[in-house]
mmCIF file of C-alpha atoms in Angstrom:
data_model
loop_
_atom_site.group_PDB
_atom_site.id
_atom_site.type_symbol
_atom_site.label_atom_id
_atom_site.label_comp_id
_atom_site.label_asym_id
_atom_site.label_seq_id
_atom_site.Cartn_x
_atom_site.Cartn_y
_atom_site.Cartn_z
ATOM 1 C CA LEU A 1 16.778 -38.687 -20.847
ATOM 2 C CA ASP A 2 19.757 -40.363 -19.960
ATOM 3 C CA ASN A 3 20.905 -41.180 -23.225
ATOM 4 C CA ILE A 4 22.598 -37.960 -24.547
ATOM 5 C CA ASN A 5 25.050 -37.624 -27.430
ATOM 6 C CA VAL A 6 26.673 -34.531 -28.157
ATOM 7 C CA SER A 7 29.386 -34.545 -30.952
ATOM 8 C CA SER A 8 31.470 -31.892 -33.291
ATOM 9 C CA ASP A 9 32.447 -32.378 -36.608
ATOM 10 C CA GLY A 10 34.272 -28.929 -37.092
ATOM 11 C CA SER A 11 35.823 -26.056 -35.507
ATOM 12 C CA THR A 12 34.076 -23.004 -35.385
ATOM 13 C CA TYR A 13 37.423 -20.867 -35.610
ATOM 14 C CA VAL A 14 37.879 -18.683 -38.533
ATOM 15 C CA ASP A 15 41.531 -17.172 -39.422
ATOM 16 C CA ASN A 16 40.470 -13.699 -40.990
ATOM 17 C CA GLU A 17 43.758 -13.342 -42.401
ATOM 18 C CA ALA A 18 43.731 -16.208 -44.150
ATOM 19 C CA THR A 19 39.964 -16.123 -45.612
ATOM 20 C CA TYR A 20 39.719 -12.243 -46.227
ATOM 21 C CA ASN A 21 42.214 -11.199 -49.069
ATOM 22 C CA PRO A 22 40.764 -7.478 -50.675
ATOM 23 C CA ILE A 23 40.963 -7.080 -54.306
ATOM 24 C CA GLU A 24 42.501 -3.811 -54.832
ATOM 25 C CA VAL A 25 42.351 -1.709 -58.133
ATOM 26 C CA TYR A 26 44.647 1.177 -57.972
ATOM 27 C CA PRO A 27 44.748 4.212 -59.092
ATOM 28 C CA ASN A 28 40.992 4.635 -59.535
ATOM 29 C CA PRO A 29 40.049 6.843 -60.905
ATOM 30 C CA ALA A 30 42.954 6.211 -63.815
ATOM 31 C CA ASP A 31 44.293 7.682 -66.769
ATOM 32 C CA ASN A 32 46.573 5.198 -68.476
ATOM 33 C CA LYS A 33 47.323 2.197 -66.269
ATOM 34 C CA ILE A 34 45.776 0.296 -63.719
ATOM 35 C CA ASN A 35 47.127 -2.267 -61.150
ATOM 36 C CA ILE A 36 44.704 -5.105 -59.717
ATOM 37 C CA ASN A 37 46.257 -7.636 -57.123
ATOM 38 C CA CYS A 38 44.345 -10.493 -58.016
ATOM 39 C CA GLY A 39 45.623 -13.713 -60.212
ATOM 40 C CA GLY A 40 43.646 -14.885 -63.302
ATOM 41 C CA LEU A 41 41.663 -13.449 -66.181
ATOM 42 C CA LYS A 42 40.729 -9.713 -65.978
ATOM 43 C CA GLU A 43 37.774 -8.576 -68.357
ATOM 44 C CA ILE A 44 36.847 -4.938 -68.755
ATOM 45 C CA TYR A 45 33.026 -4.164 -69.701
ATOM 46 C CA ASN A 46 31.596 -0.812 -70.709
ATOM 47 C CA LEU A 47 28.242 0.007 -69.526
ATOM 48 C CA LEU A 48 26.628 -1.518 -72.635
ATOM 49 C CA GLY A 49 28.146 -5.105 -71.385
ATOM 50 C CA GLU A 50 30.435 -5.205 -74.117
ATOM 51 C CA LYS A 51 33.824 -6.387 -73.441
ATOM 52 C CA VAL A 52 36.649 -3.970 -74.491
ATOM 53 C CA LEU A 53 39.862 -5.517 -72.996
ATOM 54 C CA HIS A 54 40.443 -8.971 -71.288
ATOM 55 C CA THR A 55 44.150 -10.034 -70.005
ATOM 56 C CA TYR A 56 45.955 -12.225 -67.148
ATOM 57 C CA ASP A 57 48.089 -9.059 -66.404
ATOM 58 C CA ASN A 58 48.299 -7.362 -63.133
ATOM 59 C CA GLU A 59 49.252 -4.017 -64.965
ATOM 60 C CA ILE A 60 46.817 -3.194 -67.499
ATOM 61 C CA ASN A 61 47.047 -0.336 -70.203
ATOM 62 C CA ILE A 62 43.845 1.448 -70.428
ATOM 63 C CA SER A 63 45.138 4.376 -72.324
ATOM 64 C CA SER A 64 42.815 3.188 -75.335
ATOM 65 C CA LEU A 65 39.707 3.460 -73.528
ATOM 66 C CA SER A 66 37.682 6.282 -73.601
ATOM 67 C CA LYS A 67 36.880 8.348 -70.395
ATOM 68 C CA GLY A 68 34.092 6.888 -68.708
ATOM 69 C CA VAL A 69 32.653 4.315 -66.336
ATOM 70 C CA TYR A 70 33.436 0.297 -66.924
ATOM 71 C CA VAL A 71 33.212 -2.737 -65.079
ATOM 72 C CA ILE A 72 36.304 -5.007 -64.081
ATOM 73 C CA LYS A 73 35.115 -8.817 -63.985
ATOM 74 C CA LEU A 74 37.355 -10.769 -61.992
ATOM 75 C CA GLY A 75 35.693 -14.698 -61.860
ATOM 76 C CA ASN A 76 32.525 -13.741 -59.700
ATOM 77 C CA THR A 77 33.796 -10.248 -58.464
ATOM 78 C CA SER A 78 33.057 -6.817 -60.149
ATOM 79 C CA ILE A 79 34.599 -3.399 -59.672
ATOM 80 C CA ARG A 80 33.626 -0.257 -60.928
ATOM 81 C CA LEU A 81 36.665 1.254 -62.665
ATOM 82 C CA ILE A 82 36.491 4.863 -63.712
ATOM 83 C CA LYS A 83 38.721 6.171 -66.820
ATOM 84 C CA LYS A 84 39.655 9.970 -66.810
#
């Protein structure tokens, strides 16, 4: 047991501010417009799985949607939206 080698190839430090960026959708429930603080494609689906809207904008006009529950897909993330 005289030949012991301990090595490390990385750090266990995690910068929470750099890795934790919550996605916000507001207001929710909403009447006419929502805001999303996330870049990229935003897709909105009804509960039947039909795509009803898609955009790259961060301010989205949802006035044409009927009242109900929708799912906003942002990459690998899904968020529930309630349209009043």
